mmCIF file of C-alpha atoms and ligand atoms in Angstrom:
data_model
loop_
_atom_site.group_PDB
_atom_site.id
_atom_site.type_symbol
_atom_site.label_atom_id
_atom_site.label_comp_id
_atom_site.label_asym_id
_atom_site.label_seq_id
_atom_site.Cartn_x
_atom_site.Cartn_y
_atom_site.Cartn_z
ATOM 1 C CA MET A 634 9.666 -16.165 -5.265
ATOM 2 C CA ASP A 635 10.613 -18.353 -8.422
ATOM 3 C CA PRO A 636 12.865 -15.918 -10.384
ATOM 4 C CA GLN A 637 11.736 -18.178 -13.655
ATOM 5 C CA ARG A 638 7.953 -17.970 -12.932
ATOM 6 C CA PHE A 639 7.654 -15.123 -15.892
ATOM 7 C CA GLN A 640 10.222 -16.480 -18.259
ATOM 8 C CA ASP A 641 7.751 -17.585 -20.932
ATOM 9 C CA GLU A 642 6.584 -13.872 -20.965
ATOM 10 C CA TRP A 643 10.267 -12.156 -21.275
ATOM 11 C CA ALA A 644 12.065 -10.775 -24.146
ATOM 12 C CA LEU A 645 15.603 -11.827 -25.147
ATOM 13 C CA GLU A 646 17.075 -9.107 -23.006
ATOM 14 C CA THR A 647 15.263 -9.765 -20.233
ATOM 15 C CA LEU A 648 16.221 -13.608 -20.418
ATOM 16 C CA ALA A 649 19.899 -12.723 -21.010
ATOM 17 C CA ILE A 650 19.926 -11.098 -17.793
ATOM 18 C CA ARG A 651 17.620 -13.284 -15.648
ATOM 19 C CA ALA A 652 16.672 -17.041 -17.258
ATOM 20 C CA GLY A 653 18.135 -19.760 -15.506
ATOM 21 C CA HIS A 654 19.080 -18.181 -12.004
ATOM 22 C CA HIS A 655 17.843 -20.179 -8.911
ATOM 23 C CA ARG A 656 18.866 -18.793 -5.678
ATOM 24 C CA THR A 657 20.554 -20.732 -3.103
ATOM 25 C CA GLY A 658 19.174 -20.130 0.296
ATOM 26 C CA GLU A 659 21.719 -17.491 0.692
ATOM 27 C CA GLN A 660 19.469 -15.077 -1.292
ATOM 28 C CA GLU A 661 22.601 -14.168 -3.363
ATOM 29 C CA HIS A 662 21.763 -11.260 -6.000
ATOM 30 C CA SER A 663 24.254 -12.228 -8.865
ATOM 31 C CA GLU A 664 24.687 -16.098 -9.936
ATOM 32 C CA PRO A 665 26.906 -18.126 -7.517
ATOM 33 C CA ILE A 666 29.699 -20.418 -8.731
ATOM 34 C CA PHE A 667 30.053 -24.303 -7.488
ATOM 35 C CA PRO A 668 33.439 -25.199 -7.889
ATOM 36 C CA THR A 669 32.912 -28.822 -6.740
ATOM 37 C CA SER A 670 33.676 -32.089 -8.376
ATOM 38 C CA SER A 671 30.835 -34.111 -6.427
ATOM 39 C CA PHE A 672 27.799 -33.784 -4.158
ATOM 40 C CA VAL A 673 27.129 -35.093 -0.626
ATOM 41 C CA TYR A 674 23.795 -36.913 0.615
ATOM 42 C CA ALA A 675 22.191 -37.064 3.940
ATOM 43 C CA SER A 676 21.798 -40.736 3.907
ATOM 44 C CA ALA A 677 22.781 -43.999 1.832
ATOM 45 C CA ALA A 678 19.028 -44.353 0.467
ATOM 46 C CA GLU A 679 19.447 -40.602 -0.826
ATOM 47 C CA ALA A 680 22.483 -41.245 -2.552
ATOM 48 C CA ALA A 681 20.975 -44.453 -3.875
ATOM 49 C CA ARG A 682 17.909 -42.463 -5.320
ATOM 50 C CA LYS A 683 19.912 -39.582 -6.950
ATOM 51 C CA PHE A 684 22.314 -42.088 -8.354
ATOM 52 C CA SER A 685 19.353 -44.005 -10.425
ATOM 53 C CA GLY A 686 17.958 -40.966 -11.092
ATOM 54 C CA ASP A 687 14.872 -41.656 -9.250
ATOM 55 C CA GLU A 688 15.346 -38.533 -7.423
ATOM 56 C CA PRO A 689 16.475 -35.092 -9.337
ATOM 57 C CA GLY A 690 19.797 -33.680 -8.026
ATOM 58 C CA ASN A 691 23.332 -33.258 -8.697
ATOM 59 C CA VAL A 692 25.939 -36.459 -8.318
ATOM 60 C CA TYR A 693 28.834 -35.348 -9.887
ATOM 61 C CA SER A 694 30.003 -32.408 -11.922
ATOM 62 C CA ARG A 695 30.669 -34.478 -15.145
ATOM 63 C CA PHE A 696 26.976 -35.083 -15.133
ATOM 64 C CA THR A 697 25.629 -31.623 -13.947
ATOM 65 C CA ASN A 698 26.702 -28.803 -12.242
ATOM 66 C CA PRO A 699 24.282 -25.982 -10.793
ATOM 67 C CA THR A 700 26.523 -23.348 -12.161
ATOM 68 C CA VAL A 701 26.553 -25.005 -15.692
ATOM 69 C CA GLN A 702 23.055 -25.476 -15.596
ATOM 70 C CA THR A 703 22.429 -22.062 -14.860
ATOM 71 C CA PHE A 704 24.293 -21.195 -18.418
ATOM 72 C CA GLU A 705 22.410 -24.060 -20.015
ATOM 73 C CA ARG A 706 19.195 -22.724 -18.922
ATOM 74 C CA ARG A 707 19.772 -19.380 -19.867
ATOM 75 C CA LEU A 708 21.421 -20.300 -23.292
ATOM 76 C CA ALA A 709 18.353 -22.467 -24.019
ATOM 77 C CA ALA A 710 15.731 -19.911 -23.107
ATOM 78 C CA MET A 711 17.544 -17.301 -25.363
ATOM 79 C CA GLU A 712 17.914 -19.793 -28.586
ATOM 80 C CA GLY A 713 14.534 -20.809 -27.839
ATOM 81 C CA GLY A 714 15.480 -24.559 -27.404
ATOM 82 C CA GLU A 715 13.734 -26.979 -24.829
ATOM 83 C CA ARG A 716 17.357 -27.755 -23.544
ATOM 84 C CA CYS A 717 20.883 -26.897 -23.843
ATOM 85 C CA VAL A 718 24.008 -29.084 -23.031
ATOM 86 C CA ALA A 719 27.046 -27.292 -22.041
ATOM 87 C CA THR A 720 30.655 -28.518 -23.521
ATOM 88 C CA SER A 721 34.216 -27.952 -22.820
ATOM 89 C CA SER A 722 34.444 -26.302 -26.208
ATOM 90 C CA GLY A 723 32.912 -25.531 -29.467
ATOM 91 C CA MET A 724 34.448 -28.306 -31.137
ATOM 92 C CA ALA A 725 33.453 -30.817 -28.187
ATOM 93 C CA ALA A 726 29.741 -29.428 -28.805
ATOM 94 C CA ILE A 727 30.214 -30.617 -32.473
ATOM 95 C CA LEU A 728 31.606 -33.942 -31.687
ATOM 96 C CA SER A 729 29.292 -34.476 -28.930
ATOM 97 C CA THR A 730 26.455 -33.878 -31.332
ATOM 98 C CA ALA A 731 28.007 -36.142 -33.922
ATOM 99 C CA LEU A 732 28.420 -39.077 -31.637
ATOM 100 C CA ALA A 733 24.924 -38.650 -30.195
ATOM 101 C CA LEU A 734 23.086 -38.801 -33.560
ATOM 102 C CA LEU A 735 25.199 -40.582 -36.093
ATOM 103 C CA GLN A 736 26.565 -44.012 -36.565
ATOM 104 C CA ALA A 737 28.677 -45.819 -39.000
ATOM 105 C CA GLY A 738 27.180 -45.615 -42.672
ATOM 106 C CA ASP A 739 25.553 -42.211 -41.990
ATOM 107 C CA GLU A 740 26.185 -39.122 -43.991
ATOM 108 C CA ILE A 741 26.559 -35.384 -43.230
ATOM 109 C CA VAL A 742 26.053 -32.600 -45.682
ATOM 110 C CA ALA A 743 27.680 -29.487 -44.576
ATOM 111 C CA SER A 744 28.527 -26.086 -46.089
ATOM 112 C CA ARG A 745 31.973 -25.777 -47.607
ATOM 113 C CA SER A 746 33.032 -22.791 -45.595
ATOM 114 C CA LEU A 747 33.106 -24.256 -42.416
ATOM 115 C CA PHE A 748 35.339 -23.402 -39.249
ATOM 116 C CA GLY A 749 38.543 -25.451 -39.984
ATOM 117 C CA SER A 750 38.518 -27.632 -37.241
ATOM 118 C CA THR A 751 35.079 -28.717 -38.047
ATOM 119 C CA VAL A 752 36.143 -29.848 -41.557
ATOM 120 C CA SER A 753 39.248 -32.114 -39.875
ATOM 121 C CA LEU A 754 36.617 -33.420 -37.338
ATOM 122 C CA PHE A 755 34.171 -34.421 -39.956
ATOM 123 C CA ASP A 756 36.793 -35.569 -42.469
ATOM 124 C CA LYS A 757 39.386 -37.575 -40.465
ATOM 125 C CA TYR A 758 37.752 -38.416 -37.111
ATOM 126 C CA LEU A 759 34.216 -38.892 -38.064
ATOM 127 C CA GLY A 760 35.646 -40.560 -41.395
ATOM 128 C CA LYS A 761 37.551 -43.221 -39.350
ATOM 129 C CA LEU A 762 34.017 -44.147 -37.663
ATOM 130 C CA GLY A 763 32.361 -44.661 -41.081
ATOM 131 C CA ILE A 764 30.626 -41.384 -41.278
ATOM 132 C CA THR A 765 31.138 -39.368 -44.427
ATOM 133 C CA THR A 766 30.580 -35.761 -45.266
ATOM 134 C CA ARG A 767 29.879 -33.988 -48.363
ATOM 135 C CA TYR A 768 30.089 -30.168 -48.632
ATOM 136 C CA VAL A 769 28.508 -27.739 -50.954
ATOM 137 C CA GLU A 770 28.203 -24.131 -51.601
ATOM 138 C CA LEU A 771 26.350 -22.477 -48.445
ATOM 139 C CA SER A 772 23.971 -20.418 -50.226
ATOM 140 C CA ASP A 773 22.920 -23.074 -53.104
ATOM 141 C CA LEU A 774 19.837 -24.426 -51.823
ATOM 142 C CA ALA A 775 19.596 -26.773 -55.016
ATOM 143 C CA ALA A 776 23.383 -28.128 -54.394
ATOM 144 C CA TRP A 777 22.543 -29.078 -50.779
ATOM 145 C CA GLU A 778 19.274 -30.981 -51.985
ATOM 146 C CA ALA A 779 21.338 -32.894 -54.626
ATOM 147 C CA ALA A 780 24.030 -33.834 -52.264
ATOM 148 C CA ILE A 781 21.498 -35.726 -49.952
ATOM 149 C CA THR A 782 21.139 -39.587 -50.247
ATOM 150 C CA PRO A 783 18.857 -41.679 -47.994
ATOM 151 C CA ALA A 784 22.029 -42.298 -45.846
ATOM 152 C CA THR A 785 22.001 -38.248 -45.081
ATOM 153 C CA LYS A 786 21.030 -37.870 -41.348
ATOM 154 C CA LEU A 787 22.446 -34.371 -40.743
ATOM 155 C CA LEU A 788 22.780 -30.995 -42.617
ATOM 156 C CA PHE A 789 25.287 -28.742 -40.797
ATOM 157 C CA ALA A 790 26.143 -25.080 -41.839
ATOM 158 C CA GLU A 791 27.565 -21.921 -40.436
ATOM 159 C CA THR A 792 25.665 -18.826 -41.510
ATOM 160 C CA PRO A 793 26.829 -16.324 -42.261
ATOM 161 C CA SER A 794 30.060 -17.791 -43.564
ATOM 162 C CA ASN A 795 33.543 -16.657 -42.339
ATOM 163 C CA PRO A 796 35.334 -14.748 -43.802
ATOM 164 C CA LEU A 797 33.160 -14.102 -46.738
ATOM 165 C CA SER A 798 29.871 -13.275 -44.718
ATOM 166 C CA GLU A 799 27.635 -15.483 -47.153
ATOM 167 C CA VAL A 800 24.236 -16.482 -46.129
ATOM 168 C CA VAL A 801 21.914 -19.294 -46.465
ATOM 169 C CA ASP A 802 18.105 -19.475 -46.116
ATOM 170 C CA ILE A 803 17.884 -21.210 -42.779
ATOM 171 C CA ALA A 804 14.075 -21.762 -43.223
ATOM 172 C CA GLU A 805 14.515 -23.311 -46.772
ATOM 173 C CA LEU A 806 17.232 -25.350 -45.524
ATOM 174 C CA ALA A 807 15.376 -26.715 -42.768
ATOM 175 C CA GLU A 808 12.588 -27.571 -44.922
ATOM 176 C CA ILE A 809 14.836 -29.264 -47.507
ATOM 177 C CA ALA A 810 16.398 -31.415 -44.242
ATOM 178 C CA HIS A 811 13.090 -32.459 -42.818
ATOM 179 C CA ARG A 812 11.785 -33.471 -46.359
ATOM 180 C CA HIS A 813 14.402 -36.233 -46.411
ATOM 181 C CA GLY A 814 14.167 -36.977 -42.644
ATOM 182 C CA ALA A 815 17.475 -35.197 -41.610
ATOM 183 C CA TRP A 816 18.275 -32.732 -39.169
ATOM 184 C CA LEU A 817 19.710 -29.490 -39.477
ATOM 185 C CA ALA A 818 22.166 -28.007 -37.259
ATOM 186 C CA ILE A 819 23.390 -24.251 -37.344
ATOM 187 C CA ASP A 820 26.374 -23.451 -35.965
ATOM 188 C CA ASN A 821 25.531 -19.893 -34.464
ATOM 189 C CA CYS A 822 28.430 -18.442 -33.203
ATOM 190 C CA PHE A 823 28.807 -15.416 -35.560
ATOM 191 C CA LEU A 824 25.629 -14.016 -34.672
ATOM 192 C CA THR A 825 24.486 -15.520 -31.735
ATOM 193 C CA PRO A 826 21.004 -15.586 -30.281
ATOM 194 C CA ALA A 827 21.055 -11.726 -30.119
ATOM 195 C CA LEU A 828 20.606 -11.517 -33.895
ATOM 196 C CA GLN A 829 19.754 -14.869 -35.220
ATOM 197 C CA GLN A 830 17.507 -17.481 -33.667
ATOM 198 C CA PRO A 831 17.630 -20.535 -36.091
ATOM 199 C CA ILE A 832 15.582 -22.685 -33.913
ATOM 200 C CA ALA A 833 12.629 -20.155 -34.572
ATOM 201 C CA LEU A 834 13.480 -20.671 -38.365
ATOM 202 C CA GLY A 835 13.070 -24.368 -38.326
ATOM 203 C CA ALA A 836 16.412 -25.604 -37.468
ATOM 204 C CA ASP A 837 16.500 -28.334 -34.940
ATOM 205 C CA LEU A 838 19.896 -27.760 -33.388
ATOM 206 C CA VAL A 839 22.037 -24.793 -32.657
ATOM 207 C CA ILE A 840 25.901 -25.084 -32.079
ATOM 208 C CA HIS A 841 27.825 -22.465 -30.137
ATOM 209 C CA SER A 842 31.685 -21.804 -29.397
ATOM 210 C CA ALA A 843 31.109 -20.072 -26.479
ATOM 211 C CA THR A 844 34.458 -18.907 -26.766
ATOM 212 C CA LYS A 845 33.627 -16.535 -29.271
ATOM 213 C CA TYR A 846 30.559 -13.569 -28.487
ATOM 214 C CA LEU A 847 29.000 -15.445 -25.775
ATOM 215 C CA ASP A 848 32.097 -14.727 -23.430
ATOM 216 C CA GLY A 849 33.181 -11.881 -25.725
ATOM 217 C CA GLN A 850 36.102 -10.887 -23.973
ATOM 218 C CA GLY A 851 38.408 -13.699 -24.690
ATOM 219 C CA ARG A 852 38.530 -15.285 -21.316
ATOM 220 C CA ALA A 853 37.410 -18.883 -21.492
ATOM 221 C CA VAL A 854 37.014 -21.876 -23.928
ATOM 222 C CA GLY A 855 33.709 -23.487 -23.948
ATOM 223 C CA GLY A 856 30.715 -24.455 -26.331
ATOM 224 C CA ALA A 857 26.947 -25.814 -26.015
ATOM 225 C CA VAL A 858 24.604 -27.595 -27.866
ATOM 226 C CA VAL A 859 20.868 -26.379 -27.769
ATOM 227 C CA GLY A 860 17.522 -28.032 -29.366
ATOM 228 C CA PRO A 861 14.740 -30.443 -28.455
ATOM 229 C CA ASP A 862 14.749 -32.570 -25.423
ATOM 230 C CA LYS A 863 14.581 -35.719 -27.294
ATOM 231 C CA LEU A 864 17.992 -34.897 -29.055
ATOM 232 C CA LEU A 865 19.496 -33.343 -26.166
ATOM 233 C CA GLU A 866 19.194 -36.244 -23.920
ATOM 234 C CA GLU A 867 21.279 -38.150 -26.408
ATOM 235 C CA VAL A 868 23.878 -35.295 -26.450
ATOM 236 C CA PHE A 869 23.729 -35.175 -22.753
ATOM 237 C CA GLY A 870 24.639 -39.111 -22.470
ATOM 238 C CA VAL A 871 27.707 -38.541 -24.532
ATOM 239 C CA VAL A 872 28.928 -35.658 -22.561
ATOM 240 C CA ARG A 873 28.070 -37.449 -19.006
ATOM 241 C CA THR A 874 29.763 -40.516 -20.498
ATOM 242 C CA CYS A 875 32.723 -39.334 -22.525
ATOM 243 C CA GLY A 876 33.410 -36.311 -20.368
ATOM 244 C CA PRO A 877 33.667 -33.088 -22.687
ATOM 245 C CA CYS A 878 32.060 -30.943 -19.813
ATOM 246 C CA LEU A 879 32.224 -27.588 -18.992
ATOM 247 C CA SER A 880 33.768 -26.306 -15.950
ATOM 248 C CA PRO A 881 31.748 -24.387 -13.368
ATOM 249 C CA PHE A 882 34.253 -21.470 -13.794
ATOM 250 C CA ASN A 883 33.700 -21.319 -17.542
ATOM 251 C CA ALA A 884 30.123 -21.377 -17.172
ATOM 252 C CA TRP A 885 29.966 -18.655 -14.828
ATOM 253 C CA ILE A 886 32.017 -16.575 -17.390
ATOM 254 C CA PHE A 887 29.589 -17.189 -20.111
ATOM 255 C CA THR A 888 26.534 -16.704 -17.822
ATOM 256 C CA LYS A 889 27.750 -13.240 -17.211
ATOM 257 C CA GLY A 890 28.761 -12.724 -20.839
ATOM 258 C CA LEU A 891 25.342 -13.563 -21.986
ATOM 259 C CA GLU A 892 23.796 -10.629 -19.655
ATOM 260 C CA THR A 893 25.619 -7.807 -22.203
ATOM 261 C CA LEU A 894 25.648 -9.936 -25.199
ATOM 262 C CA GLY A 895 22.620 -8.189 -27.075
ATOM 263 C CA LEU A 896 24.242 -4.511 -26.397
ATOM 264 C CA ARG A 897 27.505 -6.008 -27.392
ATOM 265 C CA MET A 898 26.273 -7.405 -30.290
ATOM 266 C CA ARG A 899 24.527 -4.172 -31.584
ATOM 267 C CA ALA A 900 27.802 -2.087 -30.950
ATOM 268 C CA HIS A 901 29.830 -4.569 -32.808
ATOM 269 C CA CYS A 902 27.743 -4.656 -35.801
ATOM 270 C CA ALA A 903 27.542 -0.611 -35.791
ATOM 271 C CA ASN A 904 31.513 -0.614 -35.709
ATOM 272 C CA ALA A 905 31.497 -3.419 -38.317
ATOM 273 C CA GLN A 906 28.963 -1.767 -40.610
ATOM 274 C CA ALA A 907 30.777 1.672 -40.648
ATOM 275 C CA LEU A 908 34.110 0.025 -41.112
ATOM 276 C CA ALA A 909 32.869 -1.834 -43.970
ATOM 277 C CA GLU A 910 31.502 1.234 -45.822
ATOM 278 C CA TRP A 911 35.012 3.132 -45.091
ATOM 279 C CA LEU A 912 36.813 0.076 -46.281
ATOM 280 C CA GLN A 913 34.784 -0.004 -49.635
ATOM 281 C CA VAL A 914 35.493 3.322 -50.680
ATOM 282 C CA HIS A 915 39.097 3.066 -49.886
ATOM 283 C CA PRO A 916 41.418 2.962 -53.128
ATOM 284 C CA ALA A 917 43.582 0.079 -51.693
ATOM 285 C CA VAL A 918 40.608 -2.010 -51.355
ATOM 286 C CA MET A 919 39.366 -3.829 -54.219
ATOM 287 C CA ARG A 920 36.171 -5.845 -52.290
ATOM 288 C CA VAL A 921 34.634 -6.015 -49.209
ATOM 289 C CA HIS A 922 32.463 -8.933 -48.207
ATOM 290 C CA TYR A 923 29.884 -8.085 -45.518
ATOM 291 C CA SER A 924 26.306 -9.001 -45.834
ATOM 292 C CA GLY A 925 25.394 -5.754 -44.442
ATOM 293 C CA LEU A 926 26.659 -3.833 -47.508
ATOM 294 C CA PRO A 927 23.705 -3.336 -50.219
ATOM 295 C CA ASP A 928 26.034 -5.189 -53.044
ATOM 296 C CA HIS A 929 26.544 -8.285 -51.000
ATOM 297 C CA PRO A 930 24.856 -11.098 -52.995
ATOM 298 C CA GLN A 931 22.386 -12.311 -50.174
ATOM 299 C CA HIS A 932 21.965 -8.612 -48.442
ATOM 300 C CA ALA A 933 18.370 -9.136 -48.737
ATOM 301 C CA LEU A 934 17.955 -12.411 -47.258
ATOM 302 C CA ALA A 935 20.640 -11.368 -44.527
ATOM 303 C CA ALA A 936 18.403 -8.316 -43.633
ATOM 304 C CA ARG A 937 15.329 -10.438 -43.275
ATOM 305 C CA GLN A 938 16.662 -13.691 -41.346
ATOM 306 C CA GLN A 939 19.194 -11.618 -39.125
ATOM 307 C CA GLY A 940 18.838 -8.991 -36.536
ATOM 308 C CA GLY A 941 22.250 -7.599 -37.734
ATOM 309 C CA CYS A 942 25.295 -8.579 -39.929
ATOM 310 C CA GLY A 943 27.417 -9.620 -37.082
ATOM 311 C CA ALA A 944 31.350 -8.254 -37.038
ATOM 312 C CA VAL A 945 33.170 -10.517 -39.101
ATOM 313 C CA LEU A 946 34.438 -9.168 -42.416
ATOM 314 C CA GLY A 947 36.738 -9.996 -45.231
ATOM 315 C CA PHE A 948 38.401 -7.447 -47.690
ATOM 316 C CA GLU A 949 40.738 -7.816 -50.388
ATOM 317 C CA VAL A 950 43.744 -5.366 -50.936
ATOM 318 C CA THR A 951 45.858 -4.638 -53.749
ATOM 319 C CA GLY A 952 49.084 -6.302 -53.771
ATOM 320 C CA ALA A 953 48.034 -9.780 -53.070
ATOM 321 C CA ARG A 954 49.996 -11.506 -50.120
ATOM 322 C CA GLU A 955 52.449 -8.843 -49.749
ATOM 323 C CA GLY A 956 49.978 -6.192 -49.892
ATOM 324 C CA ALA A 957 48.135 -7.961 -47.071
ATOM 325 C CA TRP A 958 50.837 -8.845 -45.037
ATOM 326 C CA ARG A 959 51.895 -5.032 -45.144
ATOM 327 C CA VAL A 960 48.427 -3.938 -43.722
ATOM 328 C CA ILE A 961 48.487 -6.640 -40.933
ATOM 329 C CA ASP A 962 52.154 -5.430 -39.919
ATOM 330 C CA ALA A 963 51.535 -1.945 -40.173
ATOM 331 C CA THR A 964 48.931 -1.958 -37.401
ATOM 332 C CA ARG A 965 49.553 -1.186 -33.892
ATOM 333 C CA MET A 966 46.659 -1.685 -31.952
ATOM 334 C CA LEU A 967 44.762 -4.545 -33.561
ATOM 335 C CA SER A 968 45.460 -8.063 -32.293
ATOM 336 C CA ILE A 969 47.025 -10.412 -34.919
ATOM 337 C CA THR A 970 45.289 -13.593 -34.251
ATOM 338 C CA GLY A 971 42.977 -16.011 -35.431
ATOM 339 C CA ASN A 972 40.583 -15.804 -32.930
ATOM 340 C CA LEU A 973 37.087 -13.550 -32.882
ATOM 341 C CA GLY A 974 34.209 -13.025 -31.041
ATOM 342 C CA ASP A 975 36.270 -10.147 -28.652
ATOM 343 C CA VAL A 976 35.846 -6.629 -27.690
ATOM 344 C CA LYS A 977 39.382 -6.216 -29.060
ATOM 345 C CA THR A 978 39.531 -6.119 -32.578
ATOM 346 C CA THR A 979 41.510 -9.095 -34.655
ATOM 347 C CA ILE A 980 42.993 -9.234 -37.587
ATOM 348 C CA THR A 981 44.459 -12.089 -39.882
ATOM 349 C CA HIS A 982 45.331 -13.273 -43.271
ATOM 350 C CA PRO A 983 43.359 -16.569 -43.822
ATOM 351 C CA ALA A 984 45.144 -17.880 -46.578
ATOM 352 C CA THR A 985 48.362 -18.337 -44.655
ATOM 353 C CA THR A 986 46.597 -18.971 -40.818
ATOM 354 C CA THR A 987 43.007 -20.125 -40.395
ATOM 355 C CA HIS A 988 43.074 -21.423 -44.138
ATOM 356 C CA GLY A 989 46.552 -22.365 -44.460
ATOM 357 C CA ARG A 990 45.938 -26.072 -44.814
ATOM 358 C CA LEU A 991 43.749 -25.764 -47.596
ATOM 359 C CA SER A 992 45.283 -27.027 -51.014
ATOM 360 C CA ASP A 993 45.317 -23.988 -53.384
ATOM 361 C CA ALA A 994 42.315 -25.733 -55.404
ATOM 362 C CA GLN A 995 40.408 -25.861 -52.094
ATOM 363 C CA LYS A 996 41.038 -21.949 -51.262
ATOM 364 C CA ALA A 997 40.068 -21.191 -54.740
ATOM 365 C CA ALA A 998 36.820 -22.832 -54.300
ATOM 366 C CA ALA A 999 36.537 -21.152 -50.718
ATOM 367 C CA GLY A 1000 37.020 -17.767 -52.149
ATOM 368 C CA ILE A 1001 40.501 -17.339 -50.033
ATOM 369 C CA GLY A 1002 42.377 -15.323 -52.032
ATOM 370 C CA GLU A 1003 46.065 -14.123 -51.130
ATOM 371 C CA GLY A 1004 44.993 -10.334 -50.944
ATOM 372 C CA LEU A 1005 42.153 -11.246 -48.624
ATOM 373 C CA ILE A 1006 42.102 -9.884 -44.771
ATOM 374 C CA ARG A 1007 39.712 -10.832 -42.014
ATOM 375 C CA VAL A 1008 38.814 -8.420 -39.613
ATOM 376 C CA ALA A 1009 36.468 -9.324 -36.725
ATOM 377 C CA VAL A 1010 35.554 -5.855 -35.532
ATOM 378 C CA GLY A 1011 35.594 -5.193 -31.766
ATOM 379 C CA LEU A 1012 34.496 -2.446 -29.694
ATOM 380 C CA GLU A 1013 37.395 0.121 -29.556
ATOM 381 C CA SER A 1014 36.508 3.646 -30.859
ATOM 382 C CA LEU A 1015 35.990 3.209 -34.803
ATOM 383 C CA GLU A 1016 38.281 6.263 -35.178
ATOM 384 C CA ASP A 1017 40.995 4.173 -33.620
ATOM 385 C CA ILE A 1018 40.212 1.102 -35.829
ATOM 386 C CA ARG A 1019 40.304 3.075 -38.980
ATOM 387 C CA ALA A 1020 43.358 5.027 -38.075
ATOM 388 C CA ASP A 1021 45.128 1.655 -37.474
ATOM 389 C CA LEU A 1022 44.178 -0.065 -40.665
ATOM 390 C CA GLY A 1023 44.508 3.208 -42.591
ATOM 391 C CA ARG A 1024 48.236 3.336 -41.984
ATOM 392 C CA GLY A 1025 49.211 0.274 -43.883
ATOM 393 C CA LEU A 1026 46.214 1.058 -46.412
ATOM 394 C CA ASP A 1027 47.414 4.302 -47.492
ATOM 395 C CA ALA A 1028 50.772 2.715 -48.189
ATOM 396 C CA LEU A 1029 49.622 0.445 -50.648
ATOM 397 C CA ILE A 1030 48.027 3.328 -52.789
HETATM 398 C C1 PLP B 2028 35.578 -21.028 -32.955
HETATM 399 C C2 PLP B 2028 34.461 -21.574 -33.438
HETATM 400 C C3 PLP B 2028 34.435 -23.066 -33.366
HETATM 401 C C4 PLP B 2028 35.113 -24.006 -32.449
HETATM 402 O O1 PLP B 2028 34.857 -23.565 -31.113
HETATM 403 P P1 PLP B 2028 36.008 -23.848 -29.906
HETATM 404 O O2 PLP B 2028 35.242 -23.157 -28.765
HETATM 405 O O3 PLP B 2028 37.422 -23.134 -30.446
HETATM 406 O O4 PLP B 2028 36.435 -25.464 -29.967
HETATM 407 C C5 PLP B 2028 33.433 -23.881 -33.971
HETATM 408 N N1 PLP B 2028 32.709 -22.905 -35.069
HETATM 409 C C6 PLP B 2028 32.827 -21.699 -35.426
HETATM 410 C C7 PLP B 2028 32.209 -21.161 -36.162
HETATM 411 C C8 PLP B 2028 33.976 -21.214 -34.634
HETATM 412 O O5 PLP B 2028 34.384 -19.875 -34.885
#
């Protein structure tokens, strides 16, 4: 029986568990790992056919590997895209997409509040290749349109943003991109296909750092690009030739991570929502940034576009940097780290870590104040998370 035969009818929860698994002759129940660099052939003629591409099949694991393909097929199905190409990291996914689709003279328009390394990749390394990037306010559709020129080929956004949880209307942004002959890529790291499916809203490409929620337990670094066959064939060409391929072992971890993604994301959202509501009424907290709160500027849009608001939230405490550092240093359980997308709750001070390289003016434009703390809410008991944060917050009153 082909386990894929019902795939078109399956709901997301089922795709997460069943899509992409082709059993070997051993009839194993769980997805196998193929830790092999290359593959062998029955004859010289078969080798020639496989190398030329006349016959489908694996040649070398920089090109294709069955474990990696299982992850790719499962994620493509969950994102509703025709094809997925897995990469060695989220940054490799963004670089491979850029190398595949852009050339010297082309322009990118991107949201200002991007992941730090994405900004460095665009400015420093794509800049060297003659590709320029303009940054706009994520939620300001008029600013996106105004920044587009005839040379613009790609619009790139992370929504919701980190750490202020701003949201852009993906369908409107896709319409603007297409009206100007550009592609729209959405970095879907913070919500994952369990909570947001940008392709269904009109985006051309979805980018993932699988390192985050797709794994969900902080075990491996990896990434992926999902989109139409035509564009993904180009991305595949870059990965195959330039080499940022995903290892079979990491692909297996991510495949197993996808199986519990929906459950984990719902639990992450529930903990984050409850924590945001608790923080909002704490006397040492001046402001909470979370799109699940009714006073968030894009709350209605988030409620319409997203199946949940994710688990990354920012909050501003009294006492500026000193206050923020005191809250962070008073924790005993939370992990002080810039990472996110883990069952373990993490806490960081963006102004001196993840956004530390920005100038004061850039920090001000991005809304990164000295009193801002970012928490990526994990799956520990809410009471324990609150107690750990409450110790430092109570000391600020
Ligand atoms: C972590 C992250 C990346 C980069 O992914 P790596 O796997 O660390 O290379 C890109 N975008 C977002 C939103 C991220 O959080």
